[in-house]
PDB file of C-alpha atoms in Angstrom:
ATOM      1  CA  UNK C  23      -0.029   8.624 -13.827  1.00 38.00           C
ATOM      2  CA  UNK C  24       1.943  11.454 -15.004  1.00 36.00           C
ATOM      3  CA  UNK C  25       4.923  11.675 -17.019  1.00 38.00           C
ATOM      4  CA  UNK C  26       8.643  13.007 -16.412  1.00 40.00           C
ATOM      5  CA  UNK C  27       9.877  15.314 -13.924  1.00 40.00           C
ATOM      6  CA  UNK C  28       6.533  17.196 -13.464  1.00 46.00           C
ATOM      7  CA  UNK C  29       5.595  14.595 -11.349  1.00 54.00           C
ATOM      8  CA  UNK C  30       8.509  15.610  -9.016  1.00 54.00           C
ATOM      9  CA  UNK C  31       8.672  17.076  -5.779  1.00 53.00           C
ATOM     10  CA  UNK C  32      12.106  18.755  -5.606  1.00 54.00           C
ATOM     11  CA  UNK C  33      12.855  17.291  -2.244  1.00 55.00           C
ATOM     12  CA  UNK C  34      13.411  20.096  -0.271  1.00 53.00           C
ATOM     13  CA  UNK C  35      10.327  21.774  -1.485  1.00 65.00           C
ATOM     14  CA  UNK C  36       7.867  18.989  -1.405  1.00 80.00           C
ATOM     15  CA  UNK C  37       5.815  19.960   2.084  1.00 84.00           C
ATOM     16  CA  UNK C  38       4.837  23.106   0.493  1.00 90.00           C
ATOM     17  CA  UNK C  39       4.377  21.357  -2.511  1.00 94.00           C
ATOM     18  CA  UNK C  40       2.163  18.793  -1.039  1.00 96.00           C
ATOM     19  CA  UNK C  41       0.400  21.440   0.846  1.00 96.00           C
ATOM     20  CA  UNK C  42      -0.465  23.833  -1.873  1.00 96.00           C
ATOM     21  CA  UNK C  43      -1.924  21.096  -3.922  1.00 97.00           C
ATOM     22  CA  UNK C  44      -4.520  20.344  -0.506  1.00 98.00           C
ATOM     23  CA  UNK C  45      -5.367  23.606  -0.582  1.00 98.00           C
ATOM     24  CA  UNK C  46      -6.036  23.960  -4.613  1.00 98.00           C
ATOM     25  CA  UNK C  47      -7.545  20.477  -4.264  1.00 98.00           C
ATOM     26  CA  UNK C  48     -10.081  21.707  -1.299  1.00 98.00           C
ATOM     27  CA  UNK C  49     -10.503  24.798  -3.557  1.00 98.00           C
ATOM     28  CA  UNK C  50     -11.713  23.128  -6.438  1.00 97.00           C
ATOM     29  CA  UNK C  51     -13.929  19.729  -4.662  1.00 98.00           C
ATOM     30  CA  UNK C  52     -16.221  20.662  -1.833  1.00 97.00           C
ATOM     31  CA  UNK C  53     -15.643  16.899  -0.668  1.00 97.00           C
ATOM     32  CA  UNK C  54     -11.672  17.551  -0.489  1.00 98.00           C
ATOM     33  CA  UNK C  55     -12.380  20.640   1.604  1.00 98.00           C
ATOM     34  CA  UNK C  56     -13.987  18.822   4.044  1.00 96.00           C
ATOM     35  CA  UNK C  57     -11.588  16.629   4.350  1.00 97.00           C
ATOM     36  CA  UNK C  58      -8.800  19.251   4.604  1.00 97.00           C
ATOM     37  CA  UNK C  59     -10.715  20.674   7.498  1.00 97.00           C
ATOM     38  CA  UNK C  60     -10.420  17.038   9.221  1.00 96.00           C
ATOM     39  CA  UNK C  61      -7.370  16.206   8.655  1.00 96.00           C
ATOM     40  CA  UNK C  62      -5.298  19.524   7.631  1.00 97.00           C
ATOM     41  CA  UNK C  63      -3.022  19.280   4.424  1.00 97.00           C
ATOM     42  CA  UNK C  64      -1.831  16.173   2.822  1.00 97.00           C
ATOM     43  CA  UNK C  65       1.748  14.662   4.718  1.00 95.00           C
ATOM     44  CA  UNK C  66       3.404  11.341   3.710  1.00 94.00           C
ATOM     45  CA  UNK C  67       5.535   9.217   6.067  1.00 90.00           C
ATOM     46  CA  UNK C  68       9.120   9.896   5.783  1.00 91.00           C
ATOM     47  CA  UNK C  69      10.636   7.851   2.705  1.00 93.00           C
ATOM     48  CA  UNK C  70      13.463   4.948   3.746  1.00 93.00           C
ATOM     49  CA  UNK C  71      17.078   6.532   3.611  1.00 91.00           C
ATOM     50  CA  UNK C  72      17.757   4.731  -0.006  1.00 95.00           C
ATOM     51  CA  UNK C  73      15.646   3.055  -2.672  1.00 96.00           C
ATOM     52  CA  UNK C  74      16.447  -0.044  -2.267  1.00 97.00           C
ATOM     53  CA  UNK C  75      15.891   0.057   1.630  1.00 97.00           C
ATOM     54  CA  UNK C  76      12.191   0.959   0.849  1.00 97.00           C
ATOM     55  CA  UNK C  77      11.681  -1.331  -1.969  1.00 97.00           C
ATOM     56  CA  UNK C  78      13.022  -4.787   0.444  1.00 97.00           C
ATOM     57  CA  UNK C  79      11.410  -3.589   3.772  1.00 96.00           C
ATOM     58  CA  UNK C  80       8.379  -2.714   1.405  1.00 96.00           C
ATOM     59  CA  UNK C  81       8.325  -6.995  -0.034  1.00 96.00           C
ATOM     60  CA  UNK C  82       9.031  -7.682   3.892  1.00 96.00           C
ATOM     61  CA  UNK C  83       5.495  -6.002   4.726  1.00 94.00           C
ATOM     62  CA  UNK C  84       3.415  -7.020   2.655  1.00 92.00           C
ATOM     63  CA  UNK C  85       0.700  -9.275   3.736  1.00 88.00           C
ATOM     64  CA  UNK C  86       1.574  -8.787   7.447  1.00 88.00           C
ATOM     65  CA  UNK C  87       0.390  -6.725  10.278  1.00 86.00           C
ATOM     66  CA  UNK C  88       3.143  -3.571  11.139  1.00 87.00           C
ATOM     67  CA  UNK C  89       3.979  -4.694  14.278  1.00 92.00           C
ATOM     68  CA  UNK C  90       5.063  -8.463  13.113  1.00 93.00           C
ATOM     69  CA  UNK C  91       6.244  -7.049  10.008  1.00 95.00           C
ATOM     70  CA  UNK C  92       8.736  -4.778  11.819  1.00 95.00           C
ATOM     71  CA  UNK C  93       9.773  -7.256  14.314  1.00 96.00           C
ATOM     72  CA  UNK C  94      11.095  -9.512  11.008  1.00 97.00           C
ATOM     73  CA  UNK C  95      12.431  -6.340   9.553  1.00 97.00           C
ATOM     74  CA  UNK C  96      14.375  -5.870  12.261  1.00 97.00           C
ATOM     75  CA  UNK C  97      15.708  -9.656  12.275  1.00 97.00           C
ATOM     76  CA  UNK C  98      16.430  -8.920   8.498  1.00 97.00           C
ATOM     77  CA  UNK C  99      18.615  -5.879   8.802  1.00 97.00           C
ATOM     78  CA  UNK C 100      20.339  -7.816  11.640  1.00 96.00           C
ATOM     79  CA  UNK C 101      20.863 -10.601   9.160  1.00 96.00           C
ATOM     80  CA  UNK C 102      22.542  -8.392   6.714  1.00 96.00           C
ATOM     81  CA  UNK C 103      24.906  -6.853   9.219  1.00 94.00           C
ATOM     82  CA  UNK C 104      22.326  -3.419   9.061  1.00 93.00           C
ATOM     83  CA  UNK C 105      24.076  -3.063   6.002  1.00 93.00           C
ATOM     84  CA  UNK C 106      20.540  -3.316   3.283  1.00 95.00           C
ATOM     85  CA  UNK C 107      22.132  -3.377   0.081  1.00 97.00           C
ATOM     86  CA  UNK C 108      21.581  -5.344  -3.085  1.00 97.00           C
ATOM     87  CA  UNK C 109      25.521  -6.770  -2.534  1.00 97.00           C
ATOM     88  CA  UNK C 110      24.741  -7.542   1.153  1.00 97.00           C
ATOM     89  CA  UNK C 111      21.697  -9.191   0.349  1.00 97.00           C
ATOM     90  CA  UNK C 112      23.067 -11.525  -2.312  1.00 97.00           C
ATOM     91  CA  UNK C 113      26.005 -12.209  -0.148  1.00 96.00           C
ATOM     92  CA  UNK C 114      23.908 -13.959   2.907  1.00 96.00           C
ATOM     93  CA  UNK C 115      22.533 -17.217   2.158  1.00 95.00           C
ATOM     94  CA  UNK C 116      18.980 -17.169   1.872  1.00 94.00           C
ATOM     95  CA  UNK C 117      18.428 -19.574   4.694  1.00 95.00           C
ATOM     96  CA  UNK C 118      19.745 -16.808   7.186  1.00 95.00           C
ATOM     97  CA  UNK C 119      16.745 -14.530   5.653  1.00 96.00           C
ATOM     98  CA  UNK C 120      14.897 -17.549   6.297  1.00 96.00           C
ATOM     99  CA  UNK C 121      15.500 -17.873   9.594  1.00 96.00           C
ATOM    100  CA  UNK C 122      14.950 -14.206  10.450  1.00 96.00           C
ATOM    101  CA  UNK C 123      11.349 -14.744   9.404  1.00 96.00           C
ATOM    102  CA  UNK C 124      10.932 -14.247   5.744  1.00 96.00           C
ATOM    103  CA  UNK C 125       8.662 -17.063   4.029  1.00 96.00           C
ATOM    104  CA  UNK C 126      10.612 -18.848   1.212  1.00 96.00           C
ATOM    105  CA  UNK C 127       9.258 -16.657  -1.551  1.00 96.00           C
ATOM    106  CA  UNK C 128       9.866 -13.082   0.172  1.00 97.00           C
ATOM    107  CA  UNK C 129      13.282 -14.528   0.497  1.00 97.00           C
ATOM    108  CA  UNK C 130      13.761 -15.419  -3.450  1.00 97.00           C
ATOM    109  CA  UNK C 131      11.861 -11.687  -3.752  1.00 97.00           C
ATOM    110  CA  UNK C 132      14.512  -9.411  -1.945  1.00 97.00           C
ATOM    111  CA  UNK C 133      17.232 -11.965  -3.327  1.00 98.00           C
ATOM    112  CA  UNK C 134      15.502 -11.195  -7.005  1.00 98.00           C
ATOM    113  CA  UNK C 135      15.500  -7.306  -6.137  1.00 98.00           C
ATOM    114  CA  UNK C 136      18.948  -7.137  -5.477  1.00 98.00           C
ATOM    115  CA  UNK C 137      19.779  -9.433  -8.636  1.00 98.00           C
ATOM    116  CA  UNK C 138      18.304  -6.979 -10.471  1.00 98.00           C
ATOM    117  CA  UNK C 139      19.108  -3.764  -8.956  1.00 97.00           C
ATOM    118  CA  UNK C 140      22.916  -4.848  -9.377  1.00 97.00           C
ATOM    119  CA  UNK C 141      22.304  -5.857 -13.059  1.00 97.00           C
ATOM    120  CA  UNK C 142      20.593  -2.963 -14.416  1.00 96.00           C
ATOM    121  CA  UNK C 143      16.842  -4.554 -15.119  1.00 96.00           C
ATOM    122  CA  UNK C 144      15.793  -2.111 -11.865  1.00 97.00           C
ATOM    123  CA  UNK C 145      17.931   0.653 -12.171  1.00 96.00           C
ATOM    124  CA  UNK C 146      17.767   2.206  -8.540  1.00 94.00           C
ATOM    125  CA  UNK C 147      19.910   5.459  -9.489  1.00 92.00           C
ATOM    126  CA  UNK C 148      18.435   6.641 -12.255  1.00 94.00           C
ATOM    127  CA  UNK C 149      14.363   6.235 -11.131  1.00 93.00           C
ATOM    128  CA  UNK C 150      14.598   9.857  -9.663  1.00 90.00           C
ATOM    129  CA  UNK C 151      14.264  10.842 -13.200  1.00 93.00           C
ATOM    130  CA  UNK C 152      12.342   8.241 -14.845  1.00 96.00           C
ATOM    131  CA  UNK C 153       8.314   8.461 -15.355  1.00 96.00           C
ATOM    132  CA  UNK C 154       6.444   6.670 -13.819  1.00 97.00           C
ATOM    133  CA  UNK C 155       5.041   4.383 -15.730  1.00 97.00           C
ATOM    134  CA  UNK C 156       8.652   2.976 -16.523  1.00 97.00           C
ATOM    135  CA  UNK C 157       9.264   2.592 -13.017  1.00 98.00           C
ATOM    136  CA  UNK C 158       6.291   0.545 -12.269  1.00 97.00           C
ATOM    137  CA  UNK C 159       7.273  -1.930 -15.234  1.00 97.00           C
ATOM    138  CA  UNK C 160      10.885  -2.227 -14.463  1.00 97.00           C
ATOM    139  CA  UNK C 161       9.626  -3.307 -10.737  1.00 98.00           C
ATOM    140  CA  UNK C 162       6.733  -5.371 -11.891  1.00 97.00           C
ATOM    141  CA  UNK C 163       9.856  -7.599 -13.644  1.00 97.00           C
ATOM    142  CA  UNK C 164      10.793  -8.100  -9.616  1.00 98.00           C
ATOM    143  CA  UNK C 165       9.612 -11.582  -8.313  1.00 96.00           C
ATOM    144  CA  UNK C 166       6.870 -10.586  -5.523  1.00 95.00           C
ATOM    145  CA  UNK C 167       6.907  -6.941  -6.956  1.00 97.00           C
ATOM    146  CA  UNK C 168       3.315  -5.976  -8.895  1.00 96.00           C
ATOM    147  CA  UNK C 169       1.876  -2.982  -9.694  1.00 97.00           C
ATOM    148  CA  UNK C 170       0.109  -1.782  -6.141  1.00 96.00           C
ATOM    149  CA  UNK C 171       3.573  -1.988  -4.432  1.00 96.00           C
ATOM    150  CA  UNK C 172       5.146  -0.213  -7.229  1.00 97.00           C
ATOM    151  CA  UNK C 173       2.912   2.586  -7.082  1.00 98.00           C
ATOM    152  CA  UNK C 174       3.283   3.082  -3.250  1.00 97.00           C
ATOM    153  CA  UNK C 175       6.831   3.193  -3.837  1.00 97.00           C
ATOM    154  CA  UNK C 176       6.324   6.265  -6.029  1.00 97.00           C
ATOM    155  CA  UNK C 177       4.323   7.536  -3.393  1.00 97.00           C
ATOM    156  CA  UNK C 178       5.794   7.339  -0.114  1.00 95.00           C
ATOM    157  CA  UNK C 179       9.554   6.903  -1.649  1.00 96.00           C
ATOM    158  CA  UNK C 180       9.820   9.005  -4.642  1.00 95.00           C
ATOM    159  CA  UNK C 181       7.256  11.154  -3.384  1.00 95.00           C
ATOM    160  CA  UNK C 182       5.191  11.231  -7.018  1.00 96.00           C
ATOM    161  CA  UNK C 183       2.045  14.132  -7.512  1.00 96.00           C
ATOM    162  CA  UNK C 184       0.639  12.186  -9.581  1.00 98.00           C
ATOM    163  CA  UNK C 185      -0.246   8.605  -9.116  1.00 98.00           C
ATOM    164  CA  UNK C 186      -4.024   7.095  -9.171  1.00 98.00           C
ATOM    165  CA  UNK C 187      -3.588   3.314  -7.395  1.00 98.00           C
ATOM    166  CA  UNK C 188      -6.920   2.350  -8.250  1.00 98.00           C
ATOM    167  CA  UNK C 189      -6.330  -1.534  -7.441  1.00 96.00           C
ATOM    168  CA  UNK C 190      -6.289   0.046  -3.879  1.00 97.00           C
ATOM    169  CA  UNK C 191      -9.220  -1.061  -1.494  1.00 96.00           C
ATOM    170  CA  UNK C 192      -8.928   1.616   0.966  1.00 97.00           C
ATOM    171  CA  UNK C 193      -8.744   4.431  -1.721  1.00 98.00           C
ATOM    172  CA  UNK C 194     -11.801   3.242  -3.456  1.00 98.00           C
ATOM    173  CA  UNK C 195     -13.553   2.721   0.002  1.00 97.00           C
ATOM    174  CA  UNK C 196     -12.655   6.258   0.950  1.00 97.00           C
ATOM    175  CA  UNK C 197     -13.854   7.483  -2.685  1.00 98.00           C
ATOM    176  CA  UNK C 198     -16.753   5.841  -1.927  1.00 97.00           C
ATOM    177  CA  UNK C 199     -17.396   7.637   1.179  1.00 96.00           C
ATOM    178  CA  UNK C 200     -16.465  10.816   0.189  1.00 96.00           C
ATOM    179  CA  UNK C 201     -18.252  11.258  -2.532  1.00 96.00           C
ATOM    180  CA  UNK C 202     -21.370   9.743  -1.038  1.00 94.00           C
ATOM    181  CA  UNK C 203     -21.325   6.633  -3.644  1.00 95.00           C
ATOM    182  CA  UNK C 204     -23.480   3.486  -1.970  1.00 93.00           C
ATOM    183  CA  UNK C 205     -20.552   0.762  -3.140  1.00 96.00           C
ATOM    184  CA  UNK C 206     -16.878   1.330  -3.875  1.00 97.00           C
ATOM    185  CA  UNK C 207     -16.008   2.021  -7.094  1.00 98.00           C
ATOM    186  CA  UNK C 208     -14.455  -1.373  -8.974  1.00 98.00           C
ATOM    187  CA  UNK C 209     -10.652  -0.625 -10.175  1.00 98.00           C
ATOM    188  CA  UNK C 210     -12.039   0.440 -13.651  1.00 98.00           C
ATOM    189  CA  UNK C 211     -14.307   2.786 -12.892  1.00 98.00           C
ATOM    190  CA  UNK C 212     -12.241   4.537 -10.372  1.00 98.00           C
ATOM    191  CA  UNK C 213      -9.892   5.339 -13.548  1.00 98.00           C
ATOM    192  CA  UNK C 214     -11.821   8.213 -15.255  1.00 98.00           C
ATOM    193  CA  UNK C 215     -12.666   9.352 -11.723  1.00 98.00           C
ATOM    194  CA  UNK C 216      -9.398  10.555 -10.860  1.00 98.00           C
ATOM    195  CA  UNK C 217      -9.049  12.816 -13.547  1.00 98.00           C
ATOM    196  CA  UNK C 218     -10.718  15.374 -11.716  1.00 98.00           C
ATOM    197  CA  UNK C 219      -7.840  15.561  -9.391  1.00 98.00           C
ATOM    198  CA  UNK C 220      -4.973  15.865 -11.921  1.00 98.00           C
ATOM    199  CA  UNK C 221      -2.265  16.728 -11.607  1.00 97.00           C
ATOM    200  CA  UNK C 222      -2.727  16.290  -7.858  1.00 98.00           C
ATOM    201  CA  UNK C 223      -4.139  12.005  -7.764  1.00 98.00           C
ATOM    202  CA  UNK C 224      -1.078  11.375  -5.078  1.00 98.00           C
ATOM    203  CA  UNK C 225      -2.848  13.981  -2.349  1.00 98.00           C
ATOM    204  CA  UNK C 226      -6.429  13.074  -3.498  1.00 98.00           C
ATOM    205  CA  UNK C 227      -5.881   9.188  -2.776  1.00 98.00           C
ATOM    206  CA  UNK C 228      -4.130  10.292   0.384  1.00 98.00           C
ATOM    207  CA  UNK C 229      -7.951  11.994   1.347  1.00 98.00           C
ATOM    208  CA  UNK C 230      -9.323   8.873  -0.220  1.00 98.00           C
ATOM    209  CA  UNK C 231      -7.728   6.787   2.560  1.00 97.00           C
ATOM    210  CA  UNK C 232      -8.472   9.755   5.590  1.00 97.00           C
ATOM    211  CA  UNK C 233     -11.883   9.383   4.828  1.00 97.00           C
ATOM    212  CA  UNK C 234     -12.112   5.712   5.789  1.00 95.00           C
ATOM    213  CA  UNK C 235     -10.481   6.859   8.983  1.00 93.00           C
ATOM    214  CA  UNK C 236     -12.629  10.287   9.700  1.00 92.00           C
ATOM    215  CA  UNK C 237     -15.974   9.761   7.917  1.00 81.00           C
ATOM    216  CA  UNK C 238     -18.898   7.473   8.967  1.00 69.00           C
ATOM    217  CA  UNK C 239     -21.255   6.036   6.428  1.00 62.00           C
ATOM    218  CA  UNK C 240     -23.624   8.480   7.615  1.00 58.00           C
ATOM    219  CA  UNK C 241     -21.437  11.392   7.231  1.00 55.00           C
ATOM    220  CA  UNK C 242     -20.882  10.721   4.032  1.00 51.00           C
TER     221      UNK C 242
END
């Protein structure tokens, strides 16, 4: 992943910015310009409101389907009084996030989030301007927190250029089918791989995963 503030979108420029790296992407990989045809230019979901929102409703998701994991992220904000912050989450008892659906270690997750958020060990304010690599360890330190949710937090939150999650399955399935490869590539061979796409890995593992949707084995 890249380092510092070149990795930035500038917030109200980052749909051109995402855009013009499709098109210089298709430009320079006949396999991207497919795609681009497909599926047009690369657009990420709109990012949570705050940091912290994203990061708790992000621990909330994980290992759940989106329609049961938004019913108990609904019960969660309800719990904290729609009011997700790292003091309103330390202030409710963790049986309350309990009851609202959370197992007992997401609970003890967004409880350890907000611990840390308020002490400093995940400073929330200053990540706009950290690199990334910084940000992923100072959220790895997060109880339930590793390095695949980190990096989709600099993705679809921060809105990072350049970030390669190789220990994702459906970007090395997509890779796979792309670039007409008979088996996904393992996590360490996808590495070197994404240096053809620099400093652009964010939009090219955004094709990676519209592949699995749009191409067919056969296609490939």
């Amino acid at each position: 992943m890249c380092e510092g503030p070149a990795n930035i979108a500038p917030v109200d420029q980052q749909e051109d910015v995402f855009e013009a790296a499709s098109v210089e992407l298709a430009e320079r990989h006949p396999q991207i310009a497919r795609l681009y045809e497909l599926t047009g230019p690369c657009v990420l979901t709109t990012p949570q409101t705050d940091d912290f929102t994203a990061l708790a409703r992000a621990i909330v998701f994980q290992q759940l389907t989106g329609k049961a994991a938004r019913t108990i992220w609904g019960r969660v904000v309800t719990a904290l009084e729609d009011s997700t912050t790292p003091e309103s989450v330390i202030a409710v008892a963790e049986e309350q996030l309990r009851t609202a659906g959370l197992s007992r270690n997401k609970a003890a997750s967004i409880k350890d989030l907000a611990a840390k958020a308020l002490d400093g060990s995940v400073p929330l304010m200053q990540m706009q301007d950290m690199a990334d690599e910084d940000i992923v360890g100072r959220l790895s330190t997060v109880r339930g927190i590793g390095v695949w949710t980190a990096e989709m937090f600099l993705i679809f939150q921060l809105r990072r250029l350049d970030v390669w999650p190789v220990g994702d399955l459906g970007v090395r399935k997509g890779y796979a089918r792309a670039f007409a490869m008979d088996a996904p590539p393992t996590p360490k061979e996808l590495v070197p791989l994404g240096d053809a796409f620099r400093p652009f890995r964010t939009v090219a593992a955004w094709y990676c995963w519209r592949a699995v949707e749009t191409l067919t084995p056969d296609q490939a």
